[in-house]
CSV table of C-alpha atoms in Angstrom, one decimal:
chain,number,residue,atom,x,y,z
A,1,UNK,CA,-36.1,-55.0,-73.9
A,2,UNK,CA,-34.4,-52.6,-71.5
A,3,UNK,CA,-36.7,-50.7,-69.1
A,4,UNK,CA,-35.3,-47.3,-68.0
A,5,UNK,CA,-36.8,-45.7,-64.9
A,6,UNK,CA,-35.9,-42.2,-63.7
A,7,UNK,CA,-36.7,-40.5,-60.4
A,8,UNK,CA,-37.9,-38.1,-59.4
A,9,UNK,CA,-40.3,-37.2,-62.2
A,10,UNK,CA,-40.3,-33.6,-61.2
A,11,UNK,CA,-37.9,-31.7,-59.0
A,12,UNK,CA,-38.0,-28.1,-57.7
A,13,UNK,CA,-34.9,-26.7,-56.1
A,14,UNK,CA,-33.7,-23.4,-54.7
A,15,UNK,CA,-30.7,-21.8,-56.4
A,16,UNK,CA,-27.5,-23.1,-54.9
A,17,UNK,CA,-28.9,-26.5,-53.9
A,18,UNK,CA,-27.2,-29.8,-54.7
A,19,UNK,CA,-29.4,-31.9,-57.0
A,20,UNK,CA,-29.4,-35.6,-57.6
A,21,UNK,CA,-31.4,-37.4,-60.4
A,22,UNK,CA,-31.5,-41.1,-60.5
A,23,UNK,CA,-31.7,-43.7,-63.3
A,24,UNK,CA,-32.1,-47.4,-63.2
A,25,UNK,CA,-32.3,-49.9,-66.0
A,26,UNK,CA,-33.2,-53.6,-66.2
A,27,UNK,CA,-30.8,-55.2,-68.6
A,28,UNK,CA,-27.0,-55.0,-69.1
A,29,UNK,CA,-25.8,-52.1,-71.2
A,30,UNK,CA,-22.8,-51.0,-73.1
A,31,UNK,CA,-23.2,-47.3,-72.4
A,32,UNK,CA,-25.5,-44.9,-70.5
A,33,UNK,CA,-26.2,-41.3,-71.7
A,34,UNK,CA,-27.4,-38.3,-69.8
A,35,UNK,CA,-29.1,-35.7,-72.0
A,36,UNK,CA,-30.6,-32.3,-71.3
A,37,UNK,CA,-33.7,-31.2,-73.1
A,38,UNK,CA,-34.4,-27.5,-73.2
A,39,UNK,CA,-37.9,-26.0,-73.0
A,40,UNK,CA,-37.8,-25.4,-76.7
A,41,UNK,CA,-37.3,-29.1,-77.3
A,42,UNK,CA,-33.6,-29.3,-78.3
A,43,UNK,CA,-31.5,-32.1,-76.9
A,44,UNK,CA,-27.9,-31.8,-75.7
A,45,UNK,CA,-25.7,-34.7,-74.8
A,46,UNK,CA,-24.2,-34.2,-71.4
A,47,UNK,CA,-22.4,-37.5,-70.7
A,48,UNK,CA,-21.8,-40.9,-72.1
A,49,UNK,CA,-20.4,-43.4,-69.6
A,50,UNK,CA,-19.9,-47.1,-69.2
A,51,UNK,CA,-18.2,-47.2,-65.8
A,52,UNK,CA,-17.1,-45.0,-62.9
A,53,UNK,CA,-17.7,-41.3,-62.9
A,54,UNK,CA,-17.4,-38.3,-65.2
A,55,UNK,CA,-17.4,-34.6,-64.3
A,56,UNK,CA,-18.0,-31.5,-66.4
A,57,UNK,CA,-18.2,-28.2,-64.7
A,58,UNK,CA,-20.9,-28.4,-62.0
A,59,UNK,CA,-22.2,-31.7,-63.4
A,60,UNK,CA,-21.2,-35.1,-62.2
A,61,UNK,CA,-22.4,-38.5,-63.5
A,62,UNK,CA,-21.8,-41.8,-61.9
A,63,UNK,CA,-22.7,-45.3,-62.8
A,64,UNK,CA,-22.8,-48.6,-60.9
A,65,UNK,CA,-22.9,-51.4,-63.4
A,66,UNK,CA,-23.5,-54.1,-60.9
A,67,UNK,CA,-26.6,-52.3,-59.5
A,68,UNK,CA,-27.7,-51.1,-62.9
A,69,UNK,CA,-28.0,-47.6,-61.6
A,70,UNK,CA,-26.7,-44.1,-62.5
A,71,UNK,CA,-27.0,-40.7,-60.9
A,72,UNK,CA,-26.6,-37.2,-62.3
A,73,UNK,CA,-25.6,-34.6,-59.8
A,74,UNK,CA,-25.7,-30.8,-60.2
A,75,UNK,CA,-23.7,-28.8,-57.7
A,76,UNK,CA,-24.6,-25.2,-56.9
A,77,UNK,CA,-27.7,-25.3,-59.0
A,78,UNK,CA,-28.7,-22.3,-61.0
A,79,UNK,CA,-32.0,-21.2,-62.7
A,80,UNK,CA,-30.3,-21.8,-66.1
A,81,UNK,CA,-30.1,-25.5,-65.2
A,82,UNK,CA,-33.9,-25.7,-65.4
A,83,UNK,CA,-34.6,-28.3,-68.1
A,84,UNK,CA,-35.7,-31.9,-68.5
A,85,UNK,CA,-32.8,-34.4,-67.8
A,86,UNK,CA,-33.1,-37.7,-69.7
A,87,UNK,CA,-31.3,-40.9,-69.1
A,88,UNK,CA,-30.8,-43.2,-72.1
A,89,UNK,CA,-29.1,-46.6,-72.4
A,90,UNK,CA,-27.5,-48.5,-75.2
A,91,UNK,CA,-28.1,-52.2,-74.7
A,92,UNK,CA,-25.2,-54.7,-75.2
A,93,UNK,CA,-25.0,-56.4,-78.6
A,94,UNK,CA,-22.8,-56.1,-81.6
A,95,UNK,CA,-23.8,-53.2,-83.8
A,96,UNK,CA,-26.5,-52.1,-81.4
A,97,UNK,CA,-26.5,-48.3,-81.3
A,98,UNK,CA,-30.1,-47.6,-80.6
A,99,UNK,CA,-30.9,-45.8,-77.3
A,100,UNK,CA,-33.7,-46.6,-74.9
A,101,UNK,CA,-34.9,-43.5,-73.1
A,102,UNK,CA,-36.3,-42.8,-69.7
A,103,UNK,CA,-39.3,-40.4,-69.3
A,104,UNK,CA,-37.1,-37.6,-68.0
A,105,UNK,CA,-36.9,-35.6,-64.9
A,106,UNK,CA,-38.2,-32.0,-65.1
A,107,UNK,CA,-35.9,-29.8,-63.0
A,108,UNK,CA,-37.0,-26.3,-62.0
A,109,UNK,CA,-34.4,-24.2,-60.1
A,110,UNK,CA,-35.9,-21.1,-58.4
A,111,UNK,CA,-33.8,-18.0,-57.8
B,1,UNK,CA,-18.7,-26.3,-82.8
B,2,UNK,CA,-20.2,-28.4,-85.5
B,3,UNK,CA,-24.0,-29.0,-85.2
B,4,UNK,CA,-26.7,-31.3,-86.6
B,5,UNK,CA,-29.2,-29.1,-88.4
B,6,UNK,CA,-32.8,-30.0,-89.1
B,7,UNK,CA,-35.3,-28.4,-91.4
B,8,UNK,CA,-38.0,-27.3,-91.2
B,9,UNK,CA,-38.4,-26.5,-87.5
B,10,UNK,CA,-42.1,-26.9,-87.8
B,11,UNK,CA,-44.1,-28.8,-90.5
B,12,UNK,CA,-47.9,-28.8,-90.8
B,13,UNK,CA,-49.3,-31.4,-93.2
B,14,UNK,CA,-52.7,-32.8,-94.0
B,15,UNK,CA,-53.4,-36.3,-93.0
B,16,UNK,CA,-52.6,-38.7,-95.8
B,17,UNK,CA,-50.0,-36.5,-97.3
B,18,UNK,CA,-46.3,-37.4,-97.7
B,19,UNK,CA,-43.8,-35.5,-95.7
B,20,UNK,CA,-40.0,-35.4,-95.8
B,21,UNK,CA,-38.0,-34.2,-92.8
B,22,UNK,CA,-34.4,-33.2,-93.5
B,23,UNK,CA,-31.3,-33.4,-91.5
B,24,UNK,CA,-27.7,-32.4,-92.1
B,25,UNK,CA,-25.5,-34.5,-89.8
B,26,UNK,CA,-22.0,-33.4,-88.7
B,27,UNK,CA,-19.7,-33.9,-91.6
B,28,UNK,CA,-17.3,-36.5,-90.4
B,29,UNK,CA,-19.9,-38.6,-88.6
B,30,UNK,CA,-20.7,-42.1,-89.9
B,31,UNK,CA,-23.8,-43.1,-87.9
B,32,UNK,CA,-27.2,-41.4,-88.3
B,33,UNK,CA,-30.4,-41.8,-86.3
B,34,UNK,CA,-34.0,-40.7,-86.2
B,35,UNK,CA,-36.0,-40.5,-83.0
B,36,UNK,CA,-39.4,-39.2,-82.3
B,37,UNK,CA,-41.1,-37.7,-79.2
B,38,UNK,CA,-44.8,-37.6,-79.0
B,39,UNK,CA,-45.9,-34.6,-76.9
B,40,UNK,CA,-45.6,-35.4,-73.2
B,41,UNK,CA,-44.0,-38.8,-73.8
B,42,UNK,CA,-40.5,-40.2,-73.8
B,43,UNK,CA,-38.1,-40.1,-76.8
B,44,UNK,CA,-38.3,-43.2,-78.9
B,45,UNK,CA,-35.8,-44.7,-81.3
B,46,UNK,CA,-36.9,-45.1,-84.9
B,47,UNK,CA,-33.9,-46.1,-87.0
B,48,UNK,CA,-30.2,-46.1,-87.3
B,49,UNK,CA,-28.3,-45.8,-90.6
B,50,UNK,CA,-24.7,-46.7,-91.4
B,51,UNK,CA,-22.8,-47.3,-94.6
B,52,UNK,CA,-25.8,-46.3,-96.7
B,53,UNK,CA,-28.1,-48.8,-95.2
B,54,UNK,CA,-30.4,-49.2,-92.2
B,55,UNK,CA,-28.5,-50.9,-89.4
B,56,UNK,CA,-31.4,-51.1,-86.9
B,57,UNK,CA,-35.0,-50.1,-86.7
B,58,UNK,CA,-37.7,-50.2,-84.1
B,59,UNK,CA,-41.2,-51.7,-84.4
B,60,UNK,CA,-42.5,-48.1,-84.9
B,61,UNK,CA,-40.5,-47.8,-88.2
B,62,UNK,CA,-43.0,-49.6,-90.4
B,63,UNK,CA,-43.5,-49.5,-94.2
B,64,UNK,CA,-44.8,-45.9,-94.1
B,65,UNK,CA,-41.3,-44.8,-93.1
B,66,UNK,CA,-38.2,-44.6,-95.1
B,67,UNK,CA,-34.8,-43.0,-94.8
B,68,UNK,CA,-32.3,-41.9,-97.4
B,69,UNK,CA,-28.9,-40.3,-97.7
B,70,UNK,CA,-29.4,-38.8,-101.1
B,71,UNK,CA,-26.0,-37.1,-101.2
B,72,UNK,CA,-23.0,-36.7,-99.0
B,73,UNK,CA,-24.6,-34.3,-96.6
B,74,UNK,CA,-28.3,-34.8,-96.2
B,75,UNK,CA,-30.2,-37.5,-94.3
B,76,UNK,CA,-33.9,-37.6,-94.7
B,77,UNK,CA,-36.9,-39.3,-93.1
B,78,UNK,CA,-39.9,-39.8,-95.3
B,79,UNK,CA,-43.4,-40.6,-94.0
B,80,UNK,CA,-45.5,-41.8,-96.9
B,81,UNK,CA,-49.1,-41.4,-95.8
B,82,UNK,CA,-49.2,-39.4,-92.6
B,83,UNK,CA,-51.7,-40.2,-89.8
B,84,UNK,CA,-52.8,-38.1,-86.9
B,85,UNK,CA,-50.7,-40.2,-84.6
B,86,UNK,CA,-47.5,-39.2,-86.5
B,87,UNK,CA,-47.7,-35.8,-84.9
B,88,UNK,CA,-44.6,-35.5,-82.8
B,89,UNK,CA,-41.2,-33.9,-82.6
B,90,UNK,CA,-38.7,-35.8,-84.8
B,91,UNK,CA,-35.0,-35.6,-83.8
B,92,UNK,CA,-32.1,-36.5,-86.0
B,93,UNK,CA,-28.7,-37.4,-84.4
B,94,UNK,CA,-25.3,-38.4,-85.6
B,95,UNK,CA,-22.2,-39.9,-84.1
B,96,UNK,CA,-18.7,-40.7,-85.4
B,97,UNK,CA,-18.8,-44.3,-83.9
B,98,UNK,CA,-18.8,-45.4,-80.3
B,99,UNK,CA,-19.3,-41.8,-79.1
B,100,UNK,CA,-22.1,-39.6,-77.7
B,101,UNK,CA,-24.7,-38.8,-80.3
B,102,UNK,CA,-25.2,-35.2,-81.3
B,103,UNK,CA,-28.8,-34.2,-81.7
B,104,UNK,CA,-30.5,-31.6,-83.9
B,105,UNK,CA,-33.1,-29.2,-82.5
B,106,UNK,CA,-35.9,-31.3,-83.9
B,107,UNK,CA,-38.7,-30.8,-86.4
B,108,UNK,CA,-42.2,-30.5,-84.9
B,109,UNK,CA,-44.6,-32.3,-87.2
B,110,UNK,CA,-48.3,-31.5,-86.9
B,111,UNK,CA,-50.8,-33.6,-88.8
B,112,UNK,CA,-54.2,-32.0,-89.4
């Protein structure tokens, strides 16, 4: 069973700061997802990646398969980025689509 | 942009009662999922559904749970005899195949 660990658990940043959230997992995967959970509870998929790096606006996600580690970066953070960021992995295996989730990182960006 | 929609947004039910949570996945998606999140805890996988049958389920998804796609648009989760510990946010998701999953806004289930 894959264990997904995120750090930090909580993060407070000043507006404009560069933010990094880390995720590590224990068993080989076919894909890693970064998700954003809003205060109301809704979940939005930010990235799905299996290698390298992806960028969307101010968000960048990287993954190192050998080290079983991924990072989510937010450049020029803004109060509207305040949310819980969740890492989830899909383990390898034919037909395996279930996700295993980390506990999330609660980000608060202060103006 | 197409969305996954879930109804109701909040369901309050007496312990022991049956409850049905409803989801309308994105129309051209083929894979459907249910997850739950107990307050303050991480999201947990319940079940995935493809080609009108369960493709995977977790140990949480025991005999009190069932899923159905009664028509071409709805995907439902039924909990037969609810317990207090079933209180959670339940999320539906769908995906076309090997693609990111699109999540609904969730149904908050409160068991009294």
